[in-house]
XYZ file of C-alpha atoms in Angstrom:
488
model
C 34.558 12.310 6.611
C 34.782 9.119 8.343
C 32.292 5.993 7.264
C 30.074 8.227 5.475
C 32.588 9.860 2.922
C 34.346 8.403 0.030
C 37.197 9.645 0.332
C 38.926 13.369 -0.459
C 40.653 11.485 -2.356
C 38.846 10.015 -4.272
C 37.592 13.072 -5.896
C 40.431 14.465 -7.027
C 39.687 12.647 -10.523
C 36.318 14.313 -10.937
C 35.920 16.830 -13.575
C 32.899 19.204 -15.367
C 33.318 16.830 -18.381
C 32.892 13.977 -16.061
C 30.097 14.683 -13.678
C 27.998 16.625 -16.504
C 28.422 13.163 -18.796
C 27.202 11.219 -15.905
C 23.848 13.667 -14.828
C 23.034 13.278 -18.597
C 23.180 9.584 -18.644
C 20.962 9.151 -15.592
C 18.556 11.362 -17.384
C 16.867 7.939 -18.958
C 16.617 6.081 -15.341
C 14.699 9.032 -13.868
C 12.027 8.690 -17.021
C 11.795 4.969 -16.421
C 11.508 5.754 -12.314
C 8.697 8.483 -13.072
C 6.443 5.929 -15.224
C 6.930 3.609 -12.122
C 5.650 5.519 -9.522
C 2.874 7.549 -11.449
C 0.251 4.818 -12.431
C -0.619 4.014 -9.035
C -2.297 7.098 -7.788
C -4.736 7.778 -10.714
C -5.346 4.184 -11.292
C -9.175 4.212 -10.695
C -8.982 7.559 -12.713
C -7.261 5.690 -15.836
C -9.571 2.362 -15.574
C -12.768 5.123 -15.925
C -11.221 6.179 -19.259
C -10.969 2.708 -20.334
C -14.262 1.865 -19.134
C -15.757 5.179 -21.207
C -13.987 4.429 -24.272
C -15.325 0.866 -24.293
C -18.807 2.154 -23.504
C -18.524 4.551 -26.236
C -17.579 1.700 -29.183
C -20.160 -1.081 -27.448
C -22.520 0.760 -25.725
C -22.364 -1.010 -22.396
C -19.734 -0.727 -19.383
C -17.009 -3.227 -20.331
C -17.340 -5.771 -18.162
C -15.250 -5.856 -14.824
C -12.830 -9.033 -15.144
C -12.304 -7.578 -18.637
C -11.466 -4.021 -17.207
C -8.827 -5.743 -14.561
C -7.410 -7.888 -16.946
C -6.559 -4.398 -19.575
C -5.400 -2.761 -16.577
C -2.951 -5.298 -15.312
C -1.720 -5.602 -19.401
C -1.206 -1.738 -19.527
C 1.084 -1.813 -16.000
C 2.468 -5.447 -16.424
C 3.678 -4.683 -20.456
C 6.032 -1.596 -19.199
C 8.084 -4.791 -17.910
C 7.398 -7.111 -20.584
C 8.507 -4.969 -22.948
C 11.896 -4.429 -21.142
C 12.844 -8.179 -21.386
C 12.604 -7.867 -24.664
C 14.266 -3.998 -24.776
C 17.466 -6.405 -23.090
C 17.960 -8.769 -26.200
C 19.335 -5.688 -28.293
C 21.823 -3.979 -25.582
C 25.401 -5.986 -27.038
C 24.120 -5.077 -30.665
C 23.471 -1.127 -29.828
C 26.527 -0.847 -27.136
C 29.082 -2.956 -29.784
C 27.634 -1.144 -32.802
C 27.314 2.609 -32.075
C 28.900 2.802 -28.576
C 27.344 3.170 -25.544
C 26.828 7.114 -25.557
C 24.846 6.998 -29.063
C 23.442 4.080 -28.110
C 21.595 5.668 -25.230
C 20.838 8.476 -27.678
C 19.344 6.176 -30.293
C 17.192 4.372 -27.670
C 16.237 8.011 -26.229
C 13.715 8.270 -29.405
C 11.605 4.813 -27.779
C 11.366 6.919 -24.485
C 9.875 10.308 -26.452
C 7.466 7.806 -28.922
C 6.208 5.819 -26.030
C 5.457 9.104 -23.718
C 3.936 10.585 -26.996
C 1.594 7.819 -27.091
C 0.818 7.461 -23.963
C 0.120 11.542 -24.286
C -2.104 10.821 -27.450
C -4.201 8.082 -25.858
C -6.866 10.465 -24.006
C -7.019 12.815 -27.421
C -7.969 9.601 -29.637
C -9.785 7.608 -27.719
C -7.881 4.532 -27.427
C -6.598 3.008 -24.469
C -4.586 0.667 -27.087
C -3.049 3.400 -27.983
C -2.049 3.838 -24.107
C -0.441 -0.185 -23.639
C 0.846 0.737 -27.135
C 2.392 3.681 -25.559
C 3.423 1.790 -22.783
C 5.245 -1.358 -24.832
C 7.555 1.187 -26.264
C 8.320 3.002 -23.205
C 9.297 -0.406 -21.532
C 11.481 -1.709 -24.798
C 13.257 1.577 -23.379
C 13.610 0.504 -20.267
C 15.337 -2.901 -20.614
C 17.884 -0.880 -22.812
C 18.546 2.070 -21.348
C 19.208 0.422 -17.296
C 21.880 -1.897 -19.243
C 22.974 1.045 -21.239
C 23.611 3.494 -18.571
C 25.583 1.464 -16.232
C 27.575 0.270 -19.155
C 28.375 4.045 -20.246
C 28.910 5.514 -16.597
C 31.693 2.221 -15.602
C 33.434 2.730 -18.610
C 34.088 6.137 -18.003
C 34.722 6.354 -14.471
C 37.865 5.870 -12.775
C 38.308 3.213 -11.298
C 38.460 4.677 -7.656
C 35.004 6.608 -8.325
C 33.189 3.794 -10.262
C 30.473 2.386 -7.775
C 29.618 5.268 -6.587
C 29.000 6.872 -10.037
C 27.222 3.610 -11.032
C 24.948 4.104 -8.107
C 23.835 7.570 -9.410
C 21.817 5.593 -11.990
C 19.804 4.106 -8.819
C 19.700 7.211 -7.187
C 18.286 9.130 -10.777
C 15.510 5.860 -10.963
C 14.102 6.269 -7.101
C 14.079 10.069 -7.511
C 11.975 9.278 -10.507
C 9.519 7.245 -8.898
C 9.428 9.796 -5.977
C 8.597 12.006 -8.647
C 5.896 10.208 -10.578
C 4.026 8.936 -7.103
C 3.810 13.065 -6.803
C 2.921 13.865 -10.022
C 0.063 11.025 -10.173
C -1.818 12.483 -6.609
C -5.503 13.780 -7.484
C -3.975 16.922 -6.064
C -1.361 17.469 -8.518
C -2.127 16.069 -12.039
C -3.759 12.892 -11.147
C -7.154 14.100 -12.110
C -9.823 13.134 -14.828
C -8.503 16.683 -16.731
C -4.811 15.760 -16.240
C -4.006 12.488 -15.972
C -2.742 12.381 -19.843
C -0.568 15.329 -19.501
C 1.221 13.656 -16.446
C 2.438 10.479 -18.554
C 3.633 13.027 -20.765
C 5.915 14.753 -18.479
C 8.774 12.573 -19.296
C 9.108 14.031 -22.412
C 11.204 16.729 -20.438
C 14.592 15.096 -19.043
C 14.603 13.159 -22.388
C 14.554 16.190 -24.349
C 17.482 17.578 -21.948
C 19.099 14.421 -22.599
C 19.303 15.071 -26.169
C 20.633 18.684 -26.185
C 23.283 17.444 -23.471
C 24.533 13.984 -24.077
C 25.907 14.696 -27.755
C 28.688 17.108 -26.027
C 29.711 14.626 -23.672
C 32.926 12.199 -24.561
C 32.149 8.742 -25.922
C 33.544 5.596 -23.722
C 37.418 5.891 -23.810
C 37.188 1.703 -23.509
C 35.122 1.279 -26.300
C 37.236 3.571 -28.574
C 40.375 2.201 -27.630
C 39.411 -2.101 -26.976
C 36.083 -2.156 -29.732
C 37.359 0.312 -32.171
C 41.003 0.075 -32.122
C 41.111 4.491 -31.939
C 43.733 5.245 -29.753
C 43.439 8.933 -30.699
C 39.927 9.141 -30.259
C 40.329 7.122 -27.002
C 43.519 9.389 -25.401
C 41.207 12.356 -26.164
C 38.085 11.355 -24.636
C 39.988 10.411 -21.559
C 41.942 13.921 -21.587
C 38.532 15.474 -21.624
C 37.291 13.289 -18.522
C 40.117 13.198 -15.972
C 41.506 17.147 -17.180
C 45.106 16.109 -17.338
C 47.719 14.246 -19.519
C 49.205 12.555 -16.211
C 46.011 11.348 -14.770
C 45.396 9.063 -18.729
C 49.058 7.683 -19.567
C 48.320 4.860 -16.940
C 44.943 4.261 -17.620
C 45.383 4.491 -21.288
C 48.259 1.912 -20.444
C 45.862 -0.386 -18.827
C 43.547 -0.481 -21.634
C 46.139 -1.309 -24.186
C 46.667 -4.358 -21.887
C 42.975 -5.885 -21.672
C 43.150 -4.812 -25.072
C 45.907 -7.092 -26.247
C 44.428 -10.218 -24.100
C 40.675 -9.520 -25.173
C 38.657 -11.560 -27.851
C 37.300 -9.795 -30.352
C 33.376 -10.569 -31.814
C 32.502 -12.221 -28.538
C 29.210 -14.587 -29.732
C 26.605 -14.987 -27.220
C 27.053 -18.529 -27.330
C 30.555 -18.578 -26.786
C 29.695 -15.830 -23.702
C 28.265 -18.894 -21.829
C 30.364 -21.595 -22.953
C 33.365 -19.539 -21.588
C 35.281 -21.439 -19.100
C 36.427 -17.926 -17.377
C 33.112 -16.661 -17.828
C 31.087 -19.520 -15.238
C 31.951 -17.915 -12.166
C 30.750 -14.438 -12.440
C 27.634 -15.347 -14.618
C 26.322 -18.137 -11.478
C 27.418 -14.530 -9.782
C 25.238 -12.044 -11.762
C 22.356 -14.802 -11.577
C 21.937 -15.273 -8.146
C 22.884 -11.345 -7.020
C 19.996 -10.139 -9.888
C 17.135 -12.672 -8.495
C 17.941 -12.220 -5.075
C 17.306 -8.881 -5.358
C 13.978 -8.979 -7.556
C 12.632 -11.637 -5.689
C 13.320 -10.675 -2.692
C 10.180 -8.732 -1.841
C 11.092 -5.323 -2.573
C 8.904 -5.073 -5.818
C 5.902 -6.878 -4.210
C 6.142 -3.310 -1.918
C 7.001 -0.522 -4.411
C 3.778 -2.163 -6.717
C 1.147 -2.639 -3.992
C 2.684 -0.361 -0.975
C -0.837 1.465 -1.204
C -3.173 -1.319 -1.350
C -1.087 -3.326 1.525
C -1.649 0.338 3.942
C -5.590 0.573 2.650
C -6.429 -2.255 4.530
C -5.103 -0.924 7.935
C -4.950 3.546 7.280
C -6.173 6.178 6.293
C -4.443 8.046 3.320
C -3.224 5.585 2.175
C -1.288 7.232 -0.731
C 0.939 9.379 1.649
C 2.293 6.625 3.254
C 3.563 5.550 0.345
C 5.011 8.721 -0.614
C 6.833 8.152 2.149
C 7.968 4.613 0.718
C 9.442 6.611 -2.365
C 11.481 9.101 0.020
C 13.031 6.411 1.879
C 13.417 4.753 -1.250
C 15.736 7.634 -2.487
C 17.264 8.649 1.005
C 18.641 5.080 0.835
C 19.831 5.096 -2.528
C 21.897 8.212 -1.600
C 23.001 6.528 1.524
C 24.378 3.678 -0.502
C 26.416 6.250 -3.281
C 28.309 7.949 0.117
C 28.821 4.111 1.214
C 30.001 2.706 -1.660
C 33.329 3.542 -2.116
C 34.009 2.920 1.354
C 32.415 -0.078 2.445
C 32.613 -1.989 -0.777
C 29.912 -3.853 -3.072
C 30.366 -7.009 -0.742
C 29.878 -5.698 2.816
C 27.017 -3.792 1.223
C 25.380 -6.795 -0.391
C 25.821 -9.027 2.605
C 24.331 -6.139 5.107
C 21.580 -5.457 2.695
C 20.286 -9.094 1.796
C 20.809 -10.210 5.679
C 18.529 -7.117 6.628
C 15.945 -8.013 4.012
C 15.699 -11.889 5.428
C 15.143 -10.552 8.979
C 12.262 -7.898 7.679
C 10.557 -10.533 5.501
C 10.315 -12.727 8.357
C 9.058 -9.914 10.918
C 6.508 -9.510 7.928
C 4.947 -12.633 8.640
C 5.298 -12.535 12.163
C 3.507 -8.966 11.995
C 0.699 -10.514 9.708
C -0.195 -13.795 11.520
C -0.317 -11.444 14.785
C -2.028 -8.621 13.356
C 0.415 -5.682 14.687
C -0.886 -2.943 13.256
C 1.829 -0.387 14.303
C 5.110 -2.326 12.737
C 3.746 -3.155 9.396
C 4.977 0.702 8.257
C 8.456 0.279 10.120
C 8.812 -2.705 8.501
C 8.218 -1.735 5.236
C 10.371 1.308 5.566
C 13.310 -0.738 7.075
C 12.685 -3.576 4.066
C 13.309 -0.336 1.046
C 16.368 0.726 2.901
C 17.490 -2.647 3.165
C 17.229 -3.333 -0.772
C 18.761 0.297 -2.053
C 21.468 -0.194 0.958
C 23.306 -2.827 -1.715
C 21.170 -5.411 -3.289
C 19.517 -2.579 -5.674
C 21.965 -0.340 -6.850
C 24.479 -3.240 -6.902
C 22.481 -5.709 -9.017
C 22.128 -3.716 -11.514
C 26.050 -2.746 -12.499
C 27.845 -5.776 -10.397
C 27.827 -7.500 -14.335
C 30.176 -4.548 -15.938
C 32.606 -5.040 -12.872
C 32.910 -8.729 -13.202
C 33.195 -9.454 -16.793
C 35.746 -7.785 -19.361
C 35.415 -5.891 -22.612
C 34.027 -8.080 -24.861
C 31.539 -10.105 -22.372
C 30.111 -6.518 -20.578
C 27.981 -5.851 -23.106
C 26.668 -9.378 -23.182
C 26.464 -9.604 -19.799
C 24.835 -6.286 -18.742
C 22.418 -7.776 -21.622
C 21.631 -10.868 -19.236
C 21.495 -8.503 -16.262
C 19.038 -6.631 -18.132
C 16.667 -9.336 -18.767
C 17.072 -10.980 -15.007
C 15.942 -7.773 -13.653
C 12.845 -7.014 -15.577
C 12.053 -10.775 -15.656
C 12.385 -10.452 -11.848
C 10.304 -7.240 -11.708
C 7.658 -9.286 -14.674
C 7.024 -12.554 -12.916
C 6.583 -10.962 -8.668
C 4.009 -8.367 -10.458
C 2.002 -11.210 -12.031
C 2.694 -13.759 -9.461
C 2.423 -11.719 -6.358
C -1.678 -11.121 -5.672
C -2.103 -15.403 -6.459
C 0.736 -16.028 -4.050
C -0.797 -13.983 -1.523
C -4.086 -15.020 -1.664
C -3.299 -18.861 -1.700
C -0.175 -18.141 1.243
C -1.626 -15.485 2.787
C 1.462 -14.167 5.625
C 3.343 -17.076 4.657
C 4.234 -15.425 1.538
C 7.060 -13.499 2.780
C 9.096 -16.668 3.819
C 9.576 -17.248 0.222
C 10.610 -13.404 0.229
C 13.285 -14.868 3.667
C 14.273 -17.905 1.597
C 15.707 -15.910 -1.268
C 17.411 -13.343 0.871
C 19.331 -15.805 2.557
C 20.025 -17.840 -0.445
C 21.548 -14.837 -1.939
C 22.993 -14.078 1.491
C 24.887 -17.309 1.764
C 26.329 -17.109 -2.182
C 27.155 -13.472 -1.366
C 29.157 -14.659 1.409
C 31.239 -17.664 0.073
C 31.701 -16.408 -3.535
C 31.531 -12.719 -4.133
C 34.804 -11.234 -4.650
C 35.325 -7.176 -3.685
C 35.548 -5.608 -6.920
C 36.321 -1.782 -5.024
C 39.178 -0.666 -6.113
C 39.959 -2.536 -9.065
C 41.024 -2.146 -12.640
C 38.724 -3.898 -15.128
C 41.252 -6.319 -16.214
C 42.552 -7.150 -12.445
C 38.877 -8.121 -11.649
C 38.512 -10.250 -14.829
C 42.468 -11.626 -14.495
C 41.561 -13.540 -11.565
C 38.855 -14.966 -13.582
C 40.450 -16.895 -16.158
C 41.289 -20.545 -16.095
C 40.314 -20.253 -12.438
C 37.064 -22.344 -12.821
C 37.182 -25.217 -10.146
C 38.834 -22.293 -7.623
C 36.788 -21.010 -4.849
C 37.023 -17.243 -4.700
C 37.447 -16.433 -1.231
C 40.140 -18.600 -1.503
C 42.230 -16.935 -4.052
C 44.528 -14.373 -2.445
C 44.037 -11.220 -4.948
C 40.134 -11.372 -3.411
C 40.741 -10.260 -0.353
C 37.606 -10.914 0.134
C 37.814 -12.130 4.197
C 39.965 -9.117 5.104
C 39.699 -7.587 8.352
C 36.444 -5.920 9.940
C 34.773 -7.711 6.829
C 31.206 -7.785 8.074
């Protein structure tokens, strides 16, 4: 198979039970990548239906920095409403588990797309940001949720790569929407409702699907104290009764040394706990502000200026965009979080700063390259990674918390480069990318000294190494390994 496999293997733990639980989860990333990439395309189509509905209630056009202003609300509160979405991911994931609780978060996903559905029919574009707010306090739920679910009932030798499916599901999503929202598909004045509907679909599936599959083994066993119900989730999972008596044995043992009712104020007062949440802060903003959103939300007006059809070359931004997140599921369990990281943030500094080069220059032809190499770069490692690094690094009772504070980083991230990017640009002008440079490397350089490999690992390894070890450097600690050999 050689650098592209991940390992024969490796496989040899998969099941039906398994994979099918895993497709189902990623079901709610694919809705949140679809109503990422289809508002772009119809945009001008949308803003007309705003501007006709105001015209209708006032009797004049509504007035132009009123009409940009509504428009950057209705794409800007998708975001917004995911911070806050983040705040209730330890309450859902310790109450109901993390199965039901991306079932009982499913229902935001259906009432937002409803909405959104029902804004055309009523006549409201409130009813569209309304639509819109819901759909995002799914978003900041669901992308904590998910990762949280698909770790926990992976093995250990499969994890990443699994996890990584939930980046994969999201880019295929927005590949789907940026399709979908073309005036030659249903981008039009006549369809443009229906096509913010269309989500509606994989989160019905999700709901006839997800109920079959097995609740987290780890949050039976650790949160609930149901071995039973534990030992039989993990027989259904990994087919056999001698692929669970060690893993069931492991659990027992983070068990016994966990805390129980973690508070979120004890989370970050946690001596153990300061080393991988400096981690999960400066891997998370890294990636967001590292320029890859500034792309995926303005790819088409950045190629206007310079091409023709503008809208296909962005297409081709959302195929990359999922070639490369497929790339980085084959690469995962072979090259390791780390190497990936390091490779991916490293590549992003070096496009960033050809951006500017390009722009003060005015070369025409590399601007596309660049932005193609630039979305490989960030689903290489930096993408995928940020968003399930937390559930590797922390233990039972500070995942939830901490895929929580993932959660909001992210869609902060995502938040503050949508609203800040356009005043950035026009005050900065080419210059703005060395920001984009500065933050790679930052995250480059704390990649490098302090990231521990977590490939490989149990749960409670990872988090073992962790406690009391505080004023320790972690490439220096031996179980690391984190300078081994042909390490980048």
């Amino acid at each position: 198979m050689g650098v592209w496999g991940v390992g024969i293997g490796n496989w040899s733990h998969l099941t039906a039970t398994l994979l099918i639980s895993i497709l189902a989860a990623v079901l709610g990333s694919l809705q949140i990548g679809y109503h990422t990439g289809n508002v772009n395309a119809p945009a001008k189509i949308i803003e007309e239906f705003f501007n006709e509905t105001w015209k209708a209630r006032h009797n004049q056009s509504m007035p132009d920095h009123t009409l940009t202003l509504l428009w950057s609300l209705s794409v800007s509160i998708k975001d917004f409403g995911a911070l806050l979405g983040s705040l209730g991911v330890k309450y859902l994931a310790d109450a109901y588990g993390r199965r039901n609780s991306i079932l009982i978060v499913n229902c935001l996903s259906v009432v937002g797309a409803s909405l959104m559905f029902a804004s055309k029919a009523s006549g409201s574009f409130e009813v569209l940001i309304l639509g819109r707010l819901v759909f995002g306090l799914f978003c900041g739920l669901v992308m904590s949720l998910n990762p949280l679910y698909i770790q926990e009932v992976s093995p250990t030798n499969l994890r990443g790569a699994f996890a990584t499916l939930n980046q994969v599901s999201f880019a295929s999503g927005i590949l789907v929407g940026m399709v979908a929202g073309l005036e030659s598909a249903l981008g039009t004045e006549k369809y443009w409702a229906m096509m913010l509907s269309l989500s509606l679909i994989p989160a019905l599936l999700q709901y006839l699907i997800l109920p079959f599959c097995p609740e987290s083994p780890r949050y039976l066993l650790i949160n609930r104290g149901e071995e039973d119900k534990a030992e039989a989730a993990l027989l259904k999972l990994r087919g056999g009764p001698d692929k669970v008596r060690a893993e069931l044995e492991e659990m027992k043992y983070e068990a016994a040394h966990s805390q129980t009712g973690l508070s979120v104020q004890q989370f970050f007062k946690r001596r153990s706990y300061r080393q991988p949440i400096i981690i999960v802060l400066i891997v998370n903003l890294g990636s967001q502000l590292s320029g890859f959103n500034a792309i995926i939300n303005y790819s088409t007006k950045m190629f206007q200026a310079k091409f023709d059809e503008a809208k296909y070359l962005t297409l081709g931004v959302g195929a990359v965009n999922v070639t490369f997140t497929l790339v980085a599921f084959f690469l995962m369990e072979r090259a390791g979080r780390r190497k990936l990281l390091l490779t991916g943030f490293i590549s992003i500094a070096v496009c960033n700063l050809l951006m500017t080069v390009h722009l003060v220059l005015d070369l025409r032809s590399l601007q596309v390259l660049l932005v193609f190499c630039l979305i490989s770069a960030y689903e290489l490692g930096p993408g995928p990674i940020s968003w399930f690094i937390a559930a590797e690094l922390f233990d039972q009772p500070g995942r939830p918390i901490a895929m929580s504070f993932t959660s909001m980083l992210n869609w902060g991230g995502k938040f503050v480069l949508a609203l800040l990017f356009p005043p950035l640009l026009k005050i900065c002008g080419a210059y703005v990318y060395l920001f984009f440079t500065a933050v790679a490397l930052l995250a480059f350089i704390f990649t490098w000294i302090r990231l521990p490999e977590t490939k490989g690992r149990t749960f409670d390894d990872i988090a073992e190494e962790f406690r009391g070890a505080e004023n320790i450097l972690m490439h220096n600690k031996s179980g690391f390994n984190t300078f081994t050999s042909g390490d980048f």
